[in-house]
PDB file of C-alpha atoms in Angstrom:
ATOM      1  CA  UNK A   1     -87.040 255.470-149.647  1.00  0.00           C
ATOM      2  CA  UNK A   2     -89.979 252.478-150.646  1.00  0.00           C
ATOM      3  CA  UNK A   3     -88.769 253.527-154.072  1.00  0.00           C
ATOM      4  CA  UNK A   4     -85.317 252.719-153.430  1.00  0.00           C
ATOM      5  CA  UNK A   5     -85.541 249.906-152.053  1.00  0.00           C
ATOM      6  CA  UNK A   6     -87.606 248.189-154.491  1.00  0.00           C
ATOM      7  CA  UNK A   7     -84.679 249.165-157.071  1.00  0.00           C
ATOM      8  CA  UNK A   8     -82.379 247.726-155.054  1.00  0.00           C
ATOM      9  CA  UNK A   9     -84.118 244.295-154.550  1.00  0.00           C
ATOM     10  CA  UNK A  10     -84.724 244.939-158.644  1.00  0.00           C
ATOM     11  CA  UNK A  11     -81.037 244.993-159.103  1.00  0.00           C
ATOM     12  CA  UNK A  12     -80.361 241.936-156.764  1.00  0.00           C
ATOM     13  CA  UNK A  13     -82.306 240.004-158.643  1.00  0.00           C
ATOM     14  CA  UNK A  14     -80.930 240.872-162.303  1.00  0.00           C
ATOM     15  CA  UNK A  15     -77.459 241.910-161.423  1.00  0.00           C
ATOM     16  CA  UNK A  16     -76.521 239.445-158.318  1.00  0.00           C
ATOM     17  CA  UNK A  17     -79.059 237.208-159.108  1.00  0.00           C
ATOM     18  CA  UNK A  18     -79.184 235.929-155.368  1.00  0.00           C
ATOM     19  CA  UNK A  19     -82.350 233.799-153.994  1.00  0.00           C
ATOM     20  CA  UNK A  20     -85.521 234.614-153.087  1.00  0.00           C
ATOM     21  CA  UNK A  21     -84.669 233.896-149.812  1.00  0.00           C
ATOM     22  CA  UNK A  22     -82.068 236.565-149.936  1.00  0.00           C
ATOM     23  CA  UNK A  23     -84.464 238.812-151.327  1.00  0.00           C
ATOM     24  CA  UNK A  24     -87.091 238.739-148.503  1.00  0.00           C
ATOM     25  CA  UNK A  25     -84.418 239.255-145.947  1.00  0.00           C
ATOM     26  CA  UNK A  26     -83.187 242.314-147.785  1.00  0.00           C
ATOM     27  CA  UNK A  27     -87.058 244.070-148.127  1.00  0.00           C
ATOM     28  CA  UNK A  28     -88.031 242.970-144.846  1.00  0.00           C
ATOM     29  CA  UNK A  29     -85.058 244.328-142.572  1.00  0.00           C
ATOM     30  CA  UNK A  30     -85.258 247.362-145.301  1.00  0.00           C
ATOM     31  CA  UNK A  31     -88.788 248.119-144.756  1.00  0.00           C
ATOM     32  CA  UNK A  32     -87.980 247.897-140.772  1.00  0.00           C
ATOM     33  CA  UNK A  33     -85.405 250.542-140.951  1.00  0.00           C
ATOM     34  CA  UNK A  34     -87.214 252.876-143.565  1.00  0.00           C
ATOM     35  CA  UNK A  35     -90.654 252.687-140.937  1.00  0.00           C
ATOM     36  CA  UNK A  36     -87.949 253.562-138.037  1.00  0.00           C
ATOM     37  CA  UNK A  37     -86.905 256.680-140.064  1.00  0.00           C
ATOM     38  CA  UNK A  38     -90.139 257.716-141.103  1.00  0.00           C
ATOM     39  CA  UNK A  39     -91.043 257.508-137.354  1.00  0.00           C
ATOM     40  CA  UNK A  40     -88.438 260.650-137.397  1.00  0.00           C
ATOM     41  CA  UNK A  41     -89.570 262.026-140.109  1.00  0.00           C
ATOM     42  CA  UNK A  42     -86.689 260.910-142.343  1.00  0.00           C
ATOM     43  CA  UNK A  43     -87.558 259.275-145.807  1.00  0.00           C
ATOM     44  CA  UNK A  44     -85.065 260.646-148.005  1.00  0.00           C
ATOM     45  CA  UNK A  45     -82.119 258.577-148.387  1.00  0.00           C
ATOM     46  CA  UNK A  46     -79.582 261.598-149.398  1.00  0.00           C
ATOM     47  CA  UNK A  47     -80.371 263.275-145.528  1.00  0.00           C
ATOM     48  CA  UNK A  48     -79.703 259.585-143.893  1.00  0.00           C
ATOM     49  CA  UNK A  49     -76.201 259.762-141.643  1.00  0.00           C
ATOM     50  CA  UNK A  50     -74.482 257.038-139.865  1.00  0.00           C
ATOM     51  CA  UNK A  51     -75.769 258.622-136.768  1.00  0.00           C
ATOM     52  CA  UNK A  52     -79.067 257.388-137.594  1.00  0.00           C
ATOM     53  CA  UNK A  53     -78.296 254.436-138.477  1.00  0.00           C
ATOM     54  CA  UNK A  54     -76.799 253.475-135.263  1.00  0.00           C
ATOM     55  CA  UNK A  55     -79.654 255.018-133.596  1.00  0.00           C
ATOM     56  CA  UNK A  56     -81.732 251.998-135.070  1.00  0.00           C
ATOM     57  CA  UNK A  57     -78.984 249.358-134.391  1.00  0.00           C
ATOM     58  CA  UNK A  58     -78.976 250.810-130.281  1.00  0.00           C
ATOM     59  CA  UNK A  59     -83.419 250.680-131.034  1.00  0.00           C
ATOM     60  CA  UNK A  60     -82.643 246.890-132.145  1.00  0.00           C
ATOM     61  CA  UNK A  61     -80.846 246.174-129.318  1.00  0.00           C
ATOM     62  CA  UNK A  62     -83.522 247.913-126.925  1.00  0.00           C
ATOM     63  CA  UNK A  63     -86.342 246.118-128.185  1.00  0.00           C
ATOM     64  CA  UNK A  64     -84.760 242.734-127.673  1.00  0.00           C
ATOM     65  CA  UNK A  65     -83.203 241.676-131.207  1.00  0.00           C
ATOM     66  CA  UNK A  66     -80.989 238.704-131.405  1.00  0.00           C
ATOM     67  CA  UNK A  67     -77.077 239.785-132.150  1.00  0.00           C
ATOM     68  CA  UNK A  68     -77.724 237.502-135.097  1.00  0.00           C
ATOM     69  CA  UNK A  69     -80.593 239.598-136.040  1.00  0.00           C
ATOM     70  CA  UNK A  70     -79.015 242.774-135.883  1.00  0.00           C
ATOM     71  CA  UNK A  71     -75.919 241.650-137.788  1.00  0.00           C
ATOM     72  CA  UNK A  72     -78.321 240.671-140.801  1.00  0.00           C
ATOM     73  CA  UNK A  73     -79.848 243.981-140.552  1.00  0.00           C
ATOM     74  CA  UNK A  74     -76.766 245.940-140.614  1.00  0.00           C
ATOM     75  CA  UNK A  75     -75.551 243.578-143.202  1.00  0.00           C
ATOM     76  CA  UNK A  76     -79.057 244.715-145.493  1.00  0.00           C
ATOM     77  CA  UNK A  77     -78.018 248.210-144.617  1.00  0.00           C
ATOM     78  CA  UNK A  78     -74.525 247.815-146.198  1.00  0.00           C
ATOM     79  CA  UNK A  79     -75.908 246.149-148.797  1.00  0.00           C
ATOM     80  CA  UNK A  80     -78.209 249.293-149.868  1.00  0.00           C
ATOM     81  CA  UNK A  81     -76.222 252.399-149.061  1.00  0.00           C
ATOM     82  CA  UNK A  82     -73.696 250.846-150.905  1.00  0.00           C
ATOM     83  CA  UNK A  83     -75.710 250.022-154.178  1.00  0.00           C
ATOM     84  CA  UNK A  84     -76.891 253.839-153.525  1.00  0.00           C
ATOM     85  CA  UNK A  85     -73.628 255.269-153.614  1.00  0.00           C
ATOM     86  CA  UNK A  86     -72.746 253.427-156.567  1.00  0.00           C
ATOM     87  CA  UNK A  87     -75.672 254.679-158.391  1.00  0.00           C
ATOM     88  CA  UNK A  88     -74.764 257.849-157.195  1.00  0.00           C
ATOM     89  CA  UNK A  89     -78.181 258.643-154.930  1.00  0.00           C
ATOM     90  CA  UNK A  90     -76.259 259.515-152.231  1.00  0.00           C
ATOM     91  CA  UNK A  91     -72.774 261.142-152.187  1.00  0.00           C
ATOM     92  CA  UNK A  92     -71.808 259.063-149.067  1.00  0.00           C
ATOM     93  CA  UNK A  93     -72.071 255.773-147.694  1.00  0.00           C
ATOM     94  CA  UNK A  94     -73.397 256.104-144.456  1.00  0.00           C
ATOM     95  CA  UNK A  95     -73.239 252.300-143.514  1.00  0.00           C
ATOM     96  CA  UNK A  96     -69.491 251.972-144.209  1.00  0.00           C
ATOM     97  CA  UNK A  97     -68.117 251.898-140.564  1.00  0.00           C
ATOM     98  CA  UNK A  98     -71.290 250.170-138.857  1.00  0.00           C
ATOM     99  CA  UNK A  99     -69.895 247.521-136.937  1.00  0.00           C
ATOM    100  CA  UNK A 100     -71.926 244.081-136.664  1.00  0.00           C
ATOM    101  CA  UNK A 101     -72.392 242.876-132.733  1.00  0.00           C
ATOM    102  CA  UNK A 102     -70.099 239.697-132.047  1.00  0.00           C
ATOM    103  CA  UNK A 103     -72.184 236.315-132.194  1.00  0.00           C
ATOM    104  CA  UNK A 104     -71.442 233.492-130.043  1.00  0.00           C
ATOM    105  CA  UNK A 105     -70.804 230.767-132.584  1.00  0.00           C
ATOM    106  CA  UNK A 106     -73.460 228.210-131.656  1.00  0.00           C
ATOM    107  CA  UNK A 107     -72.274 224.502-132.780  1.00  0.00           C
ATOM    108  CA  UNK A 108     -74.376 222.750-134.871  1.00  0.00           C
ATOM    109  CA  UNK A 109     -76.895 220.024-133.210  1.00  0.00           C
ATOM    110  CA  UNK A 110     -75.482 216.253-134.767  1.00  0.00           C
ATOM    111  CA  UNK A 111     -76.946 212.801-134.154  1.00  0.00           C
ATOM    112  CA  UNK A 112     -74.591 209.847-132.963  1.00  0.00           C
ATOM    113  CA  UNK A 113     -73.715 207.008-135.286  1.00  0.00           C
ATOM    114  CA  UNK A 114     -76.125 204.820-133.619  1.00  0.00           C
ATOM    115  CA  UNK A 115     -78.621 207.894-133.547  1.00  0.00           C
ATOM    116  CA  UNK A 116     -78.605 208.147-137.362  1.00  0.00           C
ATOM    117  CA  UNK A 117     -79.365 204.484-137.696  1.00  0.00           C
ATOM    118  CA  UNK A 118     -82.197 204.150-135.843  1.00  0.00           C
ATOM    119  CA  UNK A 119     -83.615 206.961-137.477  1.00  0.00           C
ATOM    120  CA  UNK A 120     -82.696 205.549-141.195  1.00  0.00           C
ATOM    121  CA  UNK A 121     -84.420 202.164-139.982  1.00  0.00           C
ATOM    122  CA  UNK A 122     -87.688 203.393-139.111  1.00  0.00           C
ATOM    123  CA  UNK A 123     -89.379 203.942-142.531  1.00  0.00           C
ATOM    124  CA  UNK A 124     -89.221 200.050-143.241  1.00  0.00           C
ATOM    125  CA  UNK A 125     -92.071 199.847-144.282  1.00  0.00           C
ATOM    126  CA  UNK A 126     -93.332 198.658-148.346  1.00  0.00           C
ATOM    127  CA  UNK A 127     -95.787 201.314-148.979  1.00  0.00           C
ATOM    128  CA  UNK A 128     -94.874 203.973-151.363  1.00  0.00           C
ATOM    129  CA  UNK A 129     -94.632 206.980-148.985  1.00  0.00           C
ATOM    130  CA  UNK A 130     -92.406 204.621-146.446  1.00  0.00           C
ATOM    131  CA  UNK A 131     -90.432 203.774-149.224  1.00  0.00           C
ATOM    132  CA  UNK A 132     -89.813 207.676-150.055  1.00  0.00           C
ATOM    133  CA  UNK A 133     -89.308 208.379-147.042  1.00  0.00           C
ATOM    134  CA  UNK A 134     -86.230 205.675-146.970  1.00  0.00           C
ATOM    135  CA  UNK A 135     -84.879 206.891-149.842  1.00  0.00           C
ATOM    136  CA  UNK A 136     -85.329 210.669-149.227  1.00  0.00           C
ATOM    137  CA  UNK A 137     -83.189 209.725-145.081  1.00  0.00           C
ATOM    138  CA  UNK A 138     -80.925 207.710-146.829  1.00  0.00           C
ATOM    139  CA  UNK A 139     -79.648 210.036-149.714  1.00  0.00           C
ATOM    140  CA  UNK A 140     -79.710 212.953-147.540  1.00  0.00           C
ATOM    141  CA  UNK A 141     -77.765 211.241-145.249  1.00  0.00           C
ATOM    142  CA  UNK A 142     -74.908 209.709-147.751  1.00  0.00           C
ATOM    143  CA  UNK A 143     -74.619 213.377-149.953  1.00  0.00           C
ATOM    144  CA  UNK A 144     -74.972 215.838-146.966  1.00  0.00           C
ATOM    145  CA  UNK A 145     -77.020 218.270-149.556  1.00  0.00           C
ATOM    146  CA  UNK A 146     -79.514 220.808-148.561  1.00  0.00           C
ATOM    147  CA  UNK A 147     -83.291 219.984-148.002  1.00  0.00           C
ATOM    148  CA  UNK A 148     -83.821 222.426-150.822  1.00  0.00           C
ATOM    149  CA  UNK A 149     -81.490 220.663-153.218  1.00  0.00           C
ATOM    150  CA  UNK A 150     -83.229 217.253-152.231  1.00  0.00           C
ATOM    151  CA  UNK A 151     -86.806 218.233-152.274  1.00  0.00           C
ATOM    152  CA  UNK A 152     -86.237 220.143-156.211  1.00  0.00           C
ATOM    153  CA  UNK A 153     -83.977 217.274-157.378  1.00  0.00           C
ATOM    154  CA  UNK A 154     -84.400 215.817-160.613  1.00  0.00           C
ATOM    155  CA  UNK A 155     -84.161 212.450-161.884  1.00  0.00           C
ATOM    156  CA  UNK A 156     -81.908 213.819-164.536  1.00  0.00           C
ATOM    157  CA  UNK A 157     -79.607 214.777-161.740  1.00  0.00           C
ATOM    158  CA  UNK A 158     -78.721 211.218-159.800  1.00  0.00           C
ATOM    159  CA  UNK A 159     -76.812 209.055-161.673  1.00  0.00           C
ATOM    160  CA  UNK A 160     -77.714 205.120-159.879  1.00  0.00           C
ATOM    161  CA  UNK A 161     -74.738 203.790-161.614  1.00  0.00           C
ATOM    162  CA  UNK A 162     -72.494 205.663-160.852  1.00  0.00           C
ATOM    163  CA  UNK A 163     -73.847 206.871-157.443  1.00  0.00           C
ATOM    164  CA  UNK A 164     -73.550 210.435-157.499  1.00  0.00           C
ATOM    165  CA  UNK A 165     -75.897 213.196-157.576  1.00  0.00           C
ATOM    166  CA  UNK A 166     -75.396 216.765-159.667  1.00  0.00           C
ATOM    167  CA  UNK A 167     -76.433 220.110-157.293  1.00  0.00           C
ATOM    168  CA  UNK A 168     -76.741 223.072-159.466  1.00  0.00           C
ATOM    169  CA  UNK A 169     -77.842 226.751-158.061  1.00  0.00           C
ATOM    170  CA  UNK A 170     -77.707 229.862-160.222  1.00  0.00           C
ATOM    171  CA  UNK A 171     -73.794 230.342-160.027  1.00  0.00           C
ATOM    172  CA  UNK A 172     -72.323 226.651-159.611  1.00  0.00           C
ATOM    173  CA  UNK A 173     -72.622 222.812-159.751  1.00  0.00           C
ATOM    174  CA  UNK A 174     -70.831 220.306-157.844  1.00  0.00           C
ATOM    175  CA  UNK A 175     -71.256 216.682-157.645  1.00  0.00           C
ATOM    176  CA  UNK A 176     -71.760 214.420-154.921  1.00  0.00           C
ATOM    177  CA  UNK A 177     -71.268 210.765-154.095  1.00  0.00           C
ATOM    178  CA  UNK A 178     -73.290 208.293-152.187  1.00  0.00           C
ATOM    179  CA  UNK A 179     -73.327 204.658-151.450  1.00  0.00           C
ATOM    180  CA  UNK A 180     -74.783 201.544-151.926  1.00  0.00           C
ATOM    181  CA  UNK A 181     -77.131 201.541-149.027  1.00  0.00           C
ATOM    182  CA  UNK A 182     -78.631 205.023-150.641  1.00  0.00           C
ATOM    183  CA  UNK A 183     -78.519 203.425-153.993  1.00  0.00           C
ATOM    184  CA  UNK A 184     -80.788 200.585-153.088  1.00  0.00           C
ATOM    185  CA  UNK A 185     -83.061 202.804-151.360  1.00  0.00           C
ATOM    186  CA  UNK A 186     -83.415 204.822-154.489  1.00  0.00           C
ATOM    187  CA  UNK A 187     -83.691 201.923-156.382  1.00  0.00           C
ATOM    188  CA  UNK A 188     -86.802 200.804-154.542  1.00  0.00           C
ATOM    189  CA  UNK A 189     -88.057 203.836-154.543  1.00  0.00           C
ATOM    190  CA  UNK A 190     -87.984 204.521-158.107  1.00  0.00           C
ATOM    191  CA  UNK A 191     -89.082 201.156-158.697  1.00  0.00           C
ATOM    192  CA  UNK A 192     -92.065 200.655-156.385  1.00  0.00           C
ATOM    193  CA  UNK A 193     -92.769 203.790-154.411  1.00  0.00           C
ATOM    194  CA  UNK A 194     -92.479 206.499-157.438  1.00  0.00           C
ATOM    195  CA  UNK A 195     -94.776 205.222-159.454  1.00  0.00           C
ATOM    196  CA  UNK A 196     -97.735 205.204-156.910  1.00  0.00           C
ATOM    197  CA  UNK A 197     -96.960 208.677-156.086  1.00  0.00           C
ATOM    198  CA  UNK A 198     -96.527 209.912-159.478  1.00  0.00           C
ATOM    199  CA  UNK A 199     -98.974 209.807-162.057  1.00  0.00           C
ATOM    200  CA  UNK A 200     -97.561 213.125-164.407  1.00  0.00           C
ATOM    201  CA  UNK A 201     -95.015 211.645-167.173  1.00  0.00           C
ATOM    202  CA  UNK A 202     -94.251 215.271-167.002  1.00  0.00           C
ATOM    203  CA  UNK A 203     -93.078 215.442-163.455  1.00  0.00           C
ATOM    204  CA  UNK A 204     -89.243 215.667-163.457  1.00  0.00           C
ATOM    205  CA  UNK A 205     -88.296 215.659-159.593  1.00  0.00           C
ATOM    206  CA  UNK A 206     -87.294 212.625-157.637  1.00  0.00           C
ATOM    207  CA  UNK A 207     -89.238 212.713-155.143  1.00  0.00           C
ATOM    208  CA  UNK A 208     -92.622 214.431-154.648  1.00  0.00           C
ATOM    209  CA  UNK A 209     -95.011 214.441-152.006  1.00  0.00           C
ATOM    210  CA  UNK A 210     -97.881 211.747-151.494  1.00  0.00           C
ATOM    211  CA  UNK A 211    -100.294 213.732-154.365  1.00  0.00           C
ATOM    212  CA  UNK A 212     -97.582 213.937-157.011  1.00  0.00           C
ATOM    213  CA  UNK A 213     -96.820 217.838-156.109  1.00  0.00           C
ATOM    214  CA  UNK A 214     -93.262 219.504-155.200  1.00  0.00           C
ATOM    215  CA  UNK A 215     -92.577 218.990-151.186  1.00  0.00           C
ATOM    216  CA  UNK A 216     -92.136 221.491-149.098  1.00  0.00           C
ATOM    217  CA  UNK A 217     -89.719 222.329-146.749  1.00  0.00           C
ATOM    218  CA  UNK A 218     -92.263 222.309-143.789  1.00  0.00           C
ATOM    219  CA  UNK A 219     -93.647 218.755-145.103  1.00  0.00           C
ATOM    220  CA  UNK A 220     -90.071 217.041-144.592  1.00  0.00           C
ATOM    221  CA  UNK A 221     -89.504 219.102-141.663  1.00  0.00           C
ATOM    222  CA  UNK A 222     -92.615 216.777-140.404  1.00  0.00           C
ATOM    223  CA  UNK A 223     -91.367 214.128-142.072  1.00  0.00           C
ATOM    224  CA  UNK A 224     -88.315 213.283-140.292  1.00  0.00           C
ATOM    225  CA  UNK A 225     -89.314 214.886-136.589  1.00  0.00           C
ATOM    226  CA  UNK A 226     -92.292 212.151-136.896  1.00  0.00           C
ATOM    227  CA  UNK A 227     -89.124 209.434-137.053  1.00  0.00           C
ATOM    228  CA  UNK A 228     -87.071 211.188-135.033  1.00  0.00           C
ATOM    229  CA  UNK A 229     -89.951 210.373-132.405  1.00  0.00           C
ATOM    230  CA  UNK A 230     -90.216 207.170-133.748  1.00  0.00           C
ATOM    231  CA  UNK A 231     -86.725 206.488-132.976  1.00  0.00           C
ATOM    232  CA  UNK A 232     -86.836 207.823-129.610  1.00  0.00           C
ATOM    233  CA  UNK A 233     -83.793 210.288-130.209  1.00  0.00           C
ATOM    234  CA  UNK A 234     -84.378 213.059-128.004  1.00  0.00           C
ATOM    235  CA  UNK A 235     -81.770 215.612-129.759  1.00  0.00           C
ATOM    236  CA  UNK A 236     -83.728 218.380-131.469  1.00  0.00           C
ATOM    237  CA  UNK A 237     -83.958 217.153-135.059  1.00  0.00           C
ATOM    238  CA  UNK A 238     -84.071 219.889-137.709  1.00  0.00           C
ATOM    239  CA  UNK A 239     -84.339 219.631-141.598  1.00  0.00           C
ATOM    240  CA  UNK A 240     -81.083 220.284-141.383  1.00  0.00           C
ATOM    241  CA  UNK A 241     -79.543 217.320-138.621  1.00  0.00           C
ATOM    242  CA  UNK A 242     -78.436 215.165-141.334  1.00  0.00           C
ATOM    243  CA  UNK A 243     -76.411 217.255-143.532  1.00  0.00           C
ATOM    244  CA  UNK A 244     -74.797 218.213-139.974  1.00  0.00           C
ATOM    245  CA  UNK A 245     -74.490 214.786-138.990  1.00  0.00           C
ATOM    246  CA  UNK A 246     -72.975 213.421-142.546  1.00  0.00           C
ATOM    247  CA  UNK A 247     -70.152 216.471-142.269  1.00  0.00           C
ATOM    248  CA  UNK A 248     -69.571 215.708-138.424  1.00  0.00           C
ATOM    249  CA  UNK A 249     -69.315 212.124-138.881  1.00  0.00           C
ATOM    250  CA  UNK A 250     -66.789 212.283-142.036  1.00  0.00           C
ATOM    251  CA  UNK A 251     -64.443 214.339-140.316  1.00  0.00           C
ATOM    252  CA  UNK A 252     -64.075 212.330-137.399  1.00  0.00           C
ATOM    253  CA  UNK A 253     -62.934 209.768-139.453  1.00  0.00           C
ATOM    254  CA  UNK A 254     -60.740 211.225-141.011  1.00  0.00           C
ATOM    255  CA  UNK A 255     -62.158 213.369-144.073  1.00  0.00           C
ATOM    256  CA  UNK A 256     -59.907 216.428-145.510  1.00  0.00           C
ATOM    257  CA  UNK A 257     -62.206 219.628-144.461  1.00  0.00           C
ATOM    258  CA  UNK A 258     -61.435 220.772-147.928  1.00  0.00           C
ATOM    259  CA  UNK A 259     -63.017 217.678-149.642  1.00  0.00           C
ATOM    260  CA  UNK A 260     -66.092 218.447-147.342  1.00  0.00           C
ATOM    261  CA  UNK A 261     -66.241 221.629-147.938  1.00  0.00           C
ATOM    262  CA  UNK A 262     -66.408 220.818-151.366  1.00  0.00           C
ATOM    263  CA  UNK A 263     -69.614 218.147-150.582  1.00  0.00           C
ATOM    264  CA  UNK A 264     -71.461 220.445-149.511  1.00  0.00           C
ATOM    265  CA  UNK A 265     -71.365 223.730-151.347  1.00  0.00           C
ATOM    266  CA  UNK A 266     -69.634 225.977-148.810  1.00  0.00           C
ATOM    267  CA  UNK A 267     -67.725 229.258-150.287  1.00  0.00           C
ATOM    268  CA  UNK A 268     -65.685 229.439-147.434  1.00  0.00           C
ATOM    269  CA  UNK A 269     -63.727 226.763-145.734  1.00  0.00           C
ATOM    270  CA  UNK A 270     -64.410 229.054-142.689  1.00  0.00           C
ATOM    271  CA  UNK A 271     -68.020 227.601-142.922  1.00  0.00           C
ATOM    272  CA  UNK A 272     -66.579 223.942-142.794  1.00  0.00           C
ATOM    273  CA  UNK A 273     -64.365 224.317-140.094  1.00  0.00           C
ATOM    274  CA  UNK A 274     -67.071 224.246-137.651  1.00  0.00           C
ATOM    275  CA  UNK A 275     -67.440 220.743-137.570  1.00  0.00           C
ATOM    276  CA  UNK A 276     -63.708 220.109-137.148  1.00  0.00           C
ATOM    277  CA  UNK A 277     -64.031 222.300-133.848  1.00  0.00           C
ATOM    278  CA  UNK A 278     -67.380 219.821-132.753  1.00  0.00           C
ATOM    279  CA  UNK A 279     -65.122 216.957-133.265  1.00  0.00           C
ATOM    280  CA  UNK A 280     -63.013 218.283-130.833  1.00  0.00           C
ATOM    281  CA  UNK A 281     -65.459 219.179-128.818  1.00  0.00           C
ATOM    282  CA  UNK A 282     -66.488 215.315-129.023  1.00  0.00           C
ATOM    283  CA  UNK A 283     -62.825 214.159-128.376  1.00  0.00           C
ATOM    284  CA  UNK A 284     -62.646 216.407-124.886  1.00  0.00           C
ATOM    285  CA  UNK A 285     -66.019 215.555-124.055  1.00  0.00           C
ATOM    286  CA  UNK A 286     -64.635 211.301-124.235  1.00  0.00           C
ATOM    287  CA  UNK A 287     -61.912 212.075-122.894  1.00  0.00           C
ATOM    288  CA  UNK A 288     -63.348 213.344-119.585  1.00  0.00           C
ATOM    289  CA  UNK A 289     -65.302 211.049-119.330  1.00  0.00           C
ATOM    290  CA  UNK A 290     -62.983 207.799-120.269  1.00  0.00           C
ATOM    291  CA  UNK A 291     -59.536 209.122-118.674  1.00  0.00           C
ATOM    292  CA  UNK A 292     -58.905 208.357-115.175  1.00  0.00           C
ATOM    293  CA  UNK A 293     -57.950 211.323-114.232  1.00  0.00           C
ATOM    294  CA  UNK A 294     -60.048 213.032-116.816  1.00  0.00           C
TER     295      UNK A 294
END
């Protein structure tokens, strides 16, 4: 089965060409199952029956996995038995009426208004990391991209005059606007922050870390928990809090979900809708609290 699977990730990659991300997932929840099998002295993929599978999803669920978990493993099942029955290894697809365990929809954690500019005012600062730091809060904040797509963006990819920035993954682009208040961030950035950070003409991202070198995700994740302290918000602030907090925010006043949806990269409007249900959520939760007989 080791063999299979390292087909199948071989044919994700050239075929689907999904992420590395996506990848890893697939192996590691794959290598899980095959070690589970070989535990019962399965290892050929043609004997495998949906019996055994859902002996390792009730396993899972013994040992303590998350529903989410187990949905992503079942999903990495489906995945592979079906890529095997296309390539006609097996005859059957013994994955095709695994059911996924329901998942409480958790809503996404958001800052307030207020929250968001305290944190945005914190780096304020002249030095060239504080000045990063601005402009890295403040565009993230204004586009509502991914900490991926800030942390690889190019300076080919913002366009200062006419404030919008280009987001391109291995299937799409889309382009998003921002504002003046990112723009002169940027600006100040580019112009007196950059260049002290920088010292490779070669060096094509925006914004690097303080020796010149790609960021990571785990360095901003640092970055903006140390000004989330800073700031005294006690919310549990995630890479991924302002990206929330820009879609929250433009649907309470008053943004199409559609045009959001379009902002920030999601497939499915499904995806988007989400933050039309927290502004409800915020609405009810006002409303208690304001009405007199709330």
């Amino acid at each position: 089965m080791t063999q299979e699977i390292e087909n199948f990730i071989m044919y994700m990659r050239e075929e689907r060409h999904t992420s590395e991300n996506t990848e890893l997932s697939y192996e590691r929840d794959l290598k899980k199952l095959c070690q589970f099998l070989a535990e019962q002295d399965m290892e050929d993929v043609e004997q495998i029956s949906e019996t055994m599978l859902n002996s390792y999803i009730l396993y899972l669920e013994k040992i303590g996995r998350k529903a989410s978990t187990i949905s992503r493993s079942i999903a990495s099942m489906k995945a592979f038995f079906h890529y095997l029955a296309r390539e006609e290894r097996i005859e059957h697809d013994p994955s095709e009426n695994l059911k996924a365990p329901k998942i409480e929809k958790k809503l996404p954690e958001i800052l307030t208004v207020e929250e968001t500019e305290r944190l945005l005012e914190q780096p304020s600062g002249t030095s060239p990391k504080e000045l990063r730091d601005r402009a890295m809060l403040e565009l993230l904040y204004a586009t509502g991209i991914r900490v991926s797509e800030l942390i690889h963006l190019k300076i080919s990819e913002i366009n200062l005059n006419l404030e919008f920035v280009t987001c391109k993954d291995a299937h799409k682009e889309r382009v998003v606007p921002f504002g003046d208040k990112a723009r002169e961030a940027v600006l100040a950035y580019l112009e007196n922050g950059r260049p002290f950070l920088v010292d490779d003409d070669a060096c094509e991202l925006l914004f690097t870390n303080c020796s010149g070198k790609a960021m990571s995700r785990q360095g901003f994740w640092k970055l903006i928990k140390h000004y989330g302290a800073m700031a005294g918000i006690e919310a549990d602030i995630t890479p991924h809090t302002l990206r929330h907090s820009f879609a929250a925010h433009l649907v309470s006043n008053g943004a199409d979900l559609h045009s959001v949806q379009e902002m920030l990269g999601h497939s499915d409007i499904a995806t988007t809708q989400v933050y039309n249900a927290l502004n409800q959520g915020r609405v009810r939760e006002v409303y208690k609290k304001a009405h007199p007989r709330g």
